[in-house]
Amino acid sequence: MRRTFVALLLAMAIAAMDYTIVSTALPTIVGEMGALTLLPWVLTANVLASTVTVPLYGKLSDVFGRRRLMHVAILLFVLGSCAAGLSQDVGQLIACRAVQGAGSAGLISLSYMIIGDMIPPRQRGRYQAYISAVFAVTSVCGPLLGGLAVDHVSWRLAFYPSVVLAMITLTVIRRNLVDPPMTRGIAVDWLGAALLAVGLAAILLVASLGVDQYAWDSPVILATIAIGVLALVWFVRQEGRTPSPILPLFLFRNREFSAVNATSFIAGFGLFLPLAYLPVFLQISLAMSATHSGLLLAPMLTASLVGSLVSGRMVARWGRYRSVVVAGTVLLGVGMALLSTMSVSTSPAAAAAYLVVFGLSMGILIPVLILVIQNAVHPRDLGVATSSVQVFRQLGGSTGVAVFGALFNARLAGLLAAGLPPDSPVSGLDVSELVASPAVVATMEPSVRDVIREAVALSSSQMFRLAIPVAVAATVAGLMLRGLPLRDVPPDEQPGPSQPSGERGPSPGTHL
């Protein structure tokens, strides 16, 4: 088991590091290709493909086995990475990043599923620190490696370190991973999978495009919303009548399942905000360099590791989790309240302290919610349940960044219009372009620069203040958990017969 666990940690590291490495190199890549306006699409393609394929990995792995699907995920990732390094234009790069996203989604989601198969929930807290350490280390090393590749060799090299690690992971998985007994002979609901993919894609596209590319009432946004609603309504009807649903609707009658996904979705609104907007505040309002602002995230990552370690130990010792989840959501609210107090006079030390509180909440919530949902469902539905947490968190994060990003941009535009003269150098500059150019702001005359710094600080403060009720709502959702005792045996050793995945009715362990 030890070799398999190490290989799974490596798989998670590959997916996490690839995103941070490439994100660092992307501005240089698209700038060299002469397509800076298409930069958001390179990012969106990866996130979109990752989100829409996670539910499919969950269902297919429940039917065909984790090992086979992990092979597919690794090969997709390797193919996308190699092709991305050879891309000749942005169109090719966008397509390759989509393939990479489909592969990385499997690397992370299947790793969590396999860990759920191997290690019982009661004992998993002892292993959680290793998982969190992987994400913390890759969050620091990824941008560093990406910057080194761009500055000293070539941006194309940024795509290849993960390929080598992926092939090592594939070798270890092939030699050591053995699937537990799976439900066989069940047809996959491909229509349901397609409808869910269209619905999720529509939500993510609205969240991505509605921030700064299209008005919320534009025909493009309204048409995308209509397509998404129609697809999801059709999906619900399809799932209710198919014998093998992609997402069995009876799982939502499981109180823990529903409460975990509600908490994951709501908390996702807040968990992604600091990662998306704090670099803007640090580099513009506090006039920090990109390197220093990145280093300021280190305390947050360290706190996330500590939060994961402590919460894992507490869950393993107590055998229960409800109070731990609630503590995570409360810390999220406290972190948002602290971040809302930041201004141009905030010291880097104070900002780092606020980020520590936020990091603790992130380290508690993300791993514990996955553990809770895996404990609450029958082993036959473990893959579907695990993937659902990731999907709801990603949807919450994308929606939150879109909604609060729109509020941030509107507030910033109003403050700049009121504080700058009509002939200022930024009077005709789009807000999204302004916040993406801290180096340009630093070169402006002091009177203009000070107005921009103050406006960004006030806009950031308001955004975090408005996010506090989100944390309160996440706490309410967390209180809906019953706090079932954690299982102390692996799923494949549980007593009792396993029912077909398509059977109507709640999973064992369901509390209505």
Short mmCIF file of C-alpha atoms in Angstrom, two decimals, residues 44-332:
data_model
loop_
_atom_site.label_atom_id
_atom_site.label_comp_id
_atom_site.label_asym_id
_atom_site.label_seq_id
_atom_site.Cartn_x
_atom_site.Cartn_y
_atom_site.Cartn_z
CA THR A 44 -10.83 28.67 -18.97
CA ALA A 45 -10.31 25.70 -21.29
CA ASN A 46 -8.31 23.89 -18.61
CA VAL A 47 -10.78 24.58 -15.78
CA LEU A 48 -13.78 23.80 -17.99
CA ALA A 49 -12.46 20.43 -19.15
CA SER A 50 -11.41 19.54 -15.62
CA THR A 51 -14.80 20.31 -14.09
CA VAL A 52 -17.01 18.59 -16.67
CA THR A 53 -14.95 15.38 -16.68
CA VAL A 54 -14.77 14.86 -12.90
CA PRO A 55 -18.31 13.35 -12.63
CA LEU A 56 -17.53 11.01 -15.51
CA TYR A 57 -14.37 9.77 -13.78
CA GLY A 58 -16.41 9.13 -10.66
CA LYS A 59 -19.07 7.04 -12.36
CA LEU A 60 -16.80 5.17 -14.77
CA SER A 61 -14.35 4.26 -12.01
CA ASP A 62 -17.22 2.86 -9.93
CA VAL A 63 -18.15 0.63 -12.87
CA PHE A 64 -14.82 -0.20 -14.56
CA GLY A 65 -12.33 0.27 -11.74
CA ARG A 66 -9.98 3.05 -10.61
CA ARG A 67 -6.82 1.50 -12.06
CA ARG A 68 -8.03 1.55 -15.65
CA LEU A 69 -9.35 5.10 -15.38
CA MET A 70 -6.10 6.28 -13.78
CA HIS A 71 -4.25 4.95 -16.84
CA VAL A 72 -6.58 6.97 -19.07
CA ALA A 73 -6.12 10.13 -16.98
CA ILE A 74 -2.32 9.89 -17.03
CA LEU A 75 -2.19 9.27 -20.77
CA LEU A 76 -4.54 12.20 -21.46
CA PHE A 77 -2.38 14.42 -19.29
CA VAL A 78 0.85 13.32 -20.99
CA LEU A 79 -0.67 13.76 -24.45
CA GLY A 80 -1.96 17.23 -23.65
CA SER A 81 1.32 18.33 -22.05
CA CYS A 82 3.51 17.12 -24.91
CA ALA A 83 1.25 18.69 -27.51
CA ALA A 84 1.06 21.97 -25.56
CA GLY A 85 4.85 22.23 -25.59
CA LEU A 86 4.78 21.94 -29.38
CA SER A 87 1.90 24.40 -29.94
CA GLN A 88 2.43 26.89 -32.75
CA ASP A 89 -0.52 29.19 -32.06
CA VAL A 90 -2.96 30.02 -29.27
CA GLY A 91 -5.75 27.91 -30.80
CA GLN A 92 -3.61 24.80 -30.53
CA LEU A 93 -2.56 25.76 -27.01
CA ILE A 94 -6.17 26.17 -25.88
CA ALA A 95 -7.08 22.74 -27.25
CA CYS A 96 -4.06 21.14 -25.58
CA ARG A 97 -4.83 22.78 -22.26
CA ALA A 98 -8.34 21.33 -22.45
CA VAL A 99 -6.86 17.83 -22.89
CA GLN A 100 -4.51 18.51 -19.99
CA GLY A 101 -7.45 19.60 -17.84
CA ALA A 102 -9.33 16.40 -18.61
CA GLY A 103 -6.28 14.41 -17.53
CA SER A 104 -5.46 16.41 -14.38
CA ALA A 105 -9.08 16.12 -13.21
CA GLY A 106 -8.66 12.37 -13.17
CA LEU A 107 -5.28 12.52 -11.43
CA ILE A 108 -6.71 14.37 -8.44
CA SER A 109 -10.22 12.91 -8.22
CA LEU A 110 -9.15 9.29 -8.78
CA SER A 111 -6.35 9.66 -6.24
CA TYR A 112 -8.88 10.68 -3.59
CA MET A 113 -11.12 7.78 -4.61
CA ILE A 114 -8.32 5.21 -4.41
CA ILE A 115 -7.26 6.53 -1.01
CA GLY A 116 -10.91 6.15 0.03
CA ASP A 117 -10.78 2.52 -1.12
CA MET A 118 -7.55 1.73 0.71
CA ILE A 119 -7.80 3.63 3.99
CA PRO A 120 -10.86 3.65 6.27
CA PRO A 121 -12.18 7.11 7.22
CA ARG A 122 -11.31 6.71 10.91
CA GLN A 123 -7.62 6.20 10.05
CA ARG A 124 -7.33 8.63 7.16
CA GLY A 125 -6.55 11.66 9.30
CA ARG A 126 -3.05 10.30 9.88
CA TYR A 127 -2.40 10.43 6.13
CA GLN A 128 -4.03 13.79 5.48
CA ALA A 129 -0.96 15.85 6.29
CA TYR A 130 0.96 14.18 3.46
CA ILE A 131 -1.75 15.13 0.96
CA SER A 132 -1.85 18.73 2.17
CA ALA A 133 1.94 18.93 2.14
CA VAL A 134 1.93 17.95 -1.53
CA PHE A 135 -0.38 20.82 -2.45
CA ALA A 136 1.54 23.28 -0.27
CA VAL A 137 4.92 22.37 -1.75
CA THR A 138 3.68 22.41 -5.35
CA SER A 139 2.02 25.79 -4.80
CA VAL A 140 5.45 27.20 -3.97
CA CYS A 141 7.62 25.18 -6.36
CA GLY A 142 5.33 25.44 -9.38
CA PRO A 143 5.61 29.21 -9.94
CA LEU A 144 9.36 29.05 -9.25
CA LEU A 145 9.96 26.34 -11.86
CA GLY A 146 7.73 28.12 -14.36
CA GLY A 147 9.63 31.36 -13.87
CA LEU A 148 13.00 29.63 -14.27
CA ALA A 149 11.87 27.94 -17.47
CA VAL A 150 10.62 31.22 -18.98
CA ASP A 151 13.56 33.34 -17.87
CA HIS A 152 16.46 30.98 -18.59
CA VAL A 153 15.44 28.31 -21.11
CA SER A 154 12.12 28.36 -22.97
CA TRP A 155 8.45 28.52 -22.03
CA ARG A 156 8.00 25.20 -23.83
CA LEU A 157 10.05 23.47 -21.14
CA ALA A 158 7.40 24.40 -18.57
CA PHE A 159 5.12 21.65 -19.92
CA TYR A 160 7.58 18.76 -19.65
CA PRO A 161 8.68 18.26 -16.00
CA SER A 162 5.21 16.93 -15.18
CA VAL A 163 5.38 14.48 -18.10
CA VAL A 164 8.38 12.68 -16.61
CA LEU A 165 6.69 12.43 -13.21
CA ALA A 166 3.47 11.22 -14.85
CA MET A 167 5.24 8.32 -16.53
CA ILE A 168 6.83 7.31 -13.21
CA THR A 169 3.38 7.41 -11.61
CA LEU A 170 1.92 5.27 -14.39
CA THR A 171 4.60 2.63 -13.87
CA VAL A 172 4.02 2.43 -10.11
CA ILE A 173 0.24 2.34 -10.49
CA ARG A 174 0.39 -0.46 -13.06
CA ARG A 175 2.60 -2.59 -10.82
CA ASN A 176 1.01 -2.02 -7.43
CA LEU A 177 -2.64 -0.94 -7.65
CA VAL A 178 -5.29 -3.65 -7.45
CA ASP A 179 -8.94 -2.59 -7.70
CA PRO A 180 -11.46 -3.70 -5.10
CA PRO A 181 -14.50 -5.59 -6.46
CA MET A 182 -16.56 -3.28 -8.67
CA THR A 183 -20.13 -3.35 -9.90
CA ARG A 184 -19.99 -4.84 -13.39
CA GLY A 185 -22.33 -5.21 -16.33
CA ILE A 186 -24.03 -1.81 -15.97
CA ALA A 187 -24.46 0.42 -19.00
CA VAL A 188 -23.18 3.98 -18.62
CA ASP A 189 -25.70 6.77 -19.01
CA TRP A 190 -23.86 8.65 -21.75
CA LEU A 191 -26.82 10.97 -22.42
CA GLY A 192 -26.85 12.00 -18.78
CA ALA A 193 -23.10 12.55 -18.88
CA ALA A 194 -23.43 14.77 -21.95
CA LEU A 195 -26.28 16.81 -20.44
CA LEU A 196 -24.37 17.31 -17.19
CA ALA A 197 -21.26 18.36 -19.12
CA VAL A 198 -23.26 20.94 -21.12
CA GLY A 199 -24.91 22.28 -17.97
CA LEU A 200 -21.66 22.59 -16.04
CA ALA A 201 -19.89 24.11 -19.05
CA ALA A 202 -22.62 26.74 -19.36
CA ILE A 203 -22.28 27.71 -15.69
CA LEU A 204 -18.50 28.02 -15.93
CA LEU A 205 -18.64 29.97 -19.19
CA VAL A 206 -21.11 32.45 -17.72
CA ALA A 207 -18.89 32.81 -14.66
CA SER A 208 -15.79 33.33 -16.83
CA LEU A 209 -17.22 35.54 -19.57
CA GLY A 210 -19.57 37.58 -17.43
CA VAL A 211 -16.80 39.15 -15.35
CA ASP A 212 -15.22 41.40 -17.96
CA GLN A 213 -15.89 40.16 -21.51
CA TYR A 214 -19.67 40.41 -21.85
CA ALA A 215 -22.37 42.30 -20.00
CA TRP A 216 -24.56 40.14 -17.79
CA ASP A 217 -27.62 41.01 -19.92
CA SER A 218 -25.88 40.48 -23.28
CA PRO A 219 -27.37 37.97 -25.77
CA VAL A 220 -24.31 35.71 -25.41
CA ILE A 221 -24.66 35.43 -21.61
CA LEU A 222 -28.45 35.05 -21.71
CA ALA A 223 -28.26 32.36 -24.40
CA THR A 224 -25.58 30.47 -22.44
CA ILE A 225 -27.72 30.62 -19.31
CA ALA A 226 -30.74 29.31 -21.21
CA ILE A 227 -28.76 26.41 -22.67
CA GLY A 228 -27.36 25.54 -19.25
CA VAL A 229 -30.74 25.60 -17.51
CA LEU A 230 -32.33 23.49 -20.25
CA ALA A 231 -29.49 20.94 -20.10
CA LEU A 232 -29.64 20.64 -16.30
CA VAL A 233 -33.44 20.28 -16.23
CA TRP A 234 -33.20 17.57 -18.88
CA PHE A 235 -30.36 15.98 -16.91
CA VAL A 236 -32.49 15.71 -13.76
CA ARG A 237 -35.30 14.06 -15.71
CA GLN A 238 -32.84 11.69 -17.37
CA GLU A 239 -31.27 10.68 -14.06
CA GLY A 240 -34.67 9.88 -12.61
CA ARG A 241 -35.49 7.30 -15.26
CA THR A 242 -32.20 5.70 -16.26
CA PRO A 243 -31.12 2.44 -14.55
CA SER A 244 -27.49 3.61 -14.23
CA PRO A 245 -27.38 7.38 -13.55
CA ILE A 246 -24.19 9.38 -13.69
CA LEU A 247 -25.26 11.09 -10.45
CA PRO A 248 -27.89 8.99 -8.63
CA LEU A 249 -30.55 11.38 -7.36
CA PHE A 250 -31.32 9.20 -4.35
CA LEU A 251 -27.94 10.23 -2.93
CA PHE A 252 -29.38 13.67 -2.23
CA ARG A 253 -31.77 12.01 0.23
CA ASN A 254 -28.67 11.16 2.23
CA ARG A 255 -28.44 14.08 4.65
CA GLU A 256 -24.65 13.95 4.92
CA PHE A 257 -24.25 13.87 1.14
CA SER A 258 -26.48 16.92 0.65
CA ALA A 259 -24.99 18.84 3.57
CA VAL A 260 -21.41 18.22 2.44
CA ASN A 261 -22.09 19.35 -1.12
CA ALA A 262 -24.00 22.41 0.09
CA THR A 263 -21.11 23.31 2.39
CA SER A 264 -18.58 22.69 -0.38
CA PHE A 265 -20.47 24.86 -2.85
CA ILE A 266 -21.04 27.76 -0.44
CA ALA A 267 -17.53 27.65 1.03
CA GLY A 268 -16.16 27.57 -2.53
CA PHE A 269 -17.50 31.11 -2.97
CA GLY A 270 -15.04 32.31 -0.36
CA LEU A 271 -12.13 29.88 -0.67
CA PHE A 272 -11.15 31.08 -4.14
CA LEU A 273 -11.45 34.83 -3.55
CA PRO A 274 -8.15 35.51 -1.74
CA LEU A 275 -6.24 33.41 -4.26
CA ALA A 276 -7.77 35.37 -7.15
CA TYR A 277 -7.66 38.93 -5.80
CA LEU A 278 -5.07 39.22 -3.05
CA PRO A 279 -2.15 39.43 -5.51
CA VAL A 280 -3.87 42.48 -7.03
CA PHE A 281 -4.17 44.16 -3.64
CA LEU A 282 -0.63 43.29 -2.58
CA GLN A 283 1.02 44.42 -5.81
CA ILE A 284 -1.00 47.60 -6.38
CA SER A 285 -2.20 48.85 -2.99
CA LEU A 286 0.86 47.76 -1.00
CA ALA A 287 3.27 48.25 -3.94
CA MET A 288 4.85 44.83 -3.47
CA SER A 289 6.72 43.05 -6.23
CA ALA A 290 5.28 39.91 -7.78
CA THR A 291 7.98 37.84 -6.06
CA HIS A 292 7.30 39.34 -2.63
CA SER A 293 3.54 38.98 -3.00
CA GLY A 294 4.05 35.34 -3.90
CA LEU A 295 6.25 34.82 -0.85
CA LEU A 296 3.55 36.38 1.33
CA LEU A 297 1.32 33.46 0.39
CA ALA A 298 3.76 31.06 2.07
CA PRO A 299 2.28 31.61 5.58
CA MET A 300 -1.16 30.81 4.18
CA LEU A 301 0.09 27.56 2.66
CA THR A 302 1.89 26.65 5.88
CA ALA A 303 -1.27 27.34 7.87
CA SER A 304 -3.23 25.19 5.44
CA LEU A 305 -0.84 22.31 6.08
CA VAL A 306 -1.11 22.80 9.85
CA GLY A 307 -4.91 23.01 9.68
CA SER A 308 -5.07 19.81 7.68
CA LEU A 309 -2.70 18.00 10.03
CA VAL A 310 -4.48 19.08 13.23
CA SER A 311 -7.99 18.49 11.89
CA GLY A 312 -6.98 15.08 10.55
CA ARG A 313 -5.58 14.06 13.93
CA MET A 314 -8.68 15.34 15.72
CA VAL A 315 -11.03 13.44 13.42
CA ALA A 316 -8.96 10.28 13.77
CA ARG A 317 -8.97 10.54 17.58
CA TRP A 318 -12.62 11.50 18.04
CA GLY A 319 -14.08 9.49 15.19
CA ARG A 320 -16.42 12.41 14.42
CA TYR A 321 -16.17 15.48 12.26
CA ARG A 322 -19.17 17.85 12.59
CA SER A 323 -17.47 20.27 14.97
CA VAL A 324 -14.32 20.26 12.84
CA VAL A 325 -16.26 21.25 9.70
CA VAL A 326 -18.09 24.01 11.60
CA ALA A 327 -14.77 25.28 12.98
CA GLY A 328 -13.44 25.47 9.42
CA THR A 329 -16.38 27.55 8.21
CA VAL A 330 -16.13 29.86 11.24
CA LEU A 331 -12.44 30.42 10.54
CA LEU A 332 -13.37 31.21 6.93
#
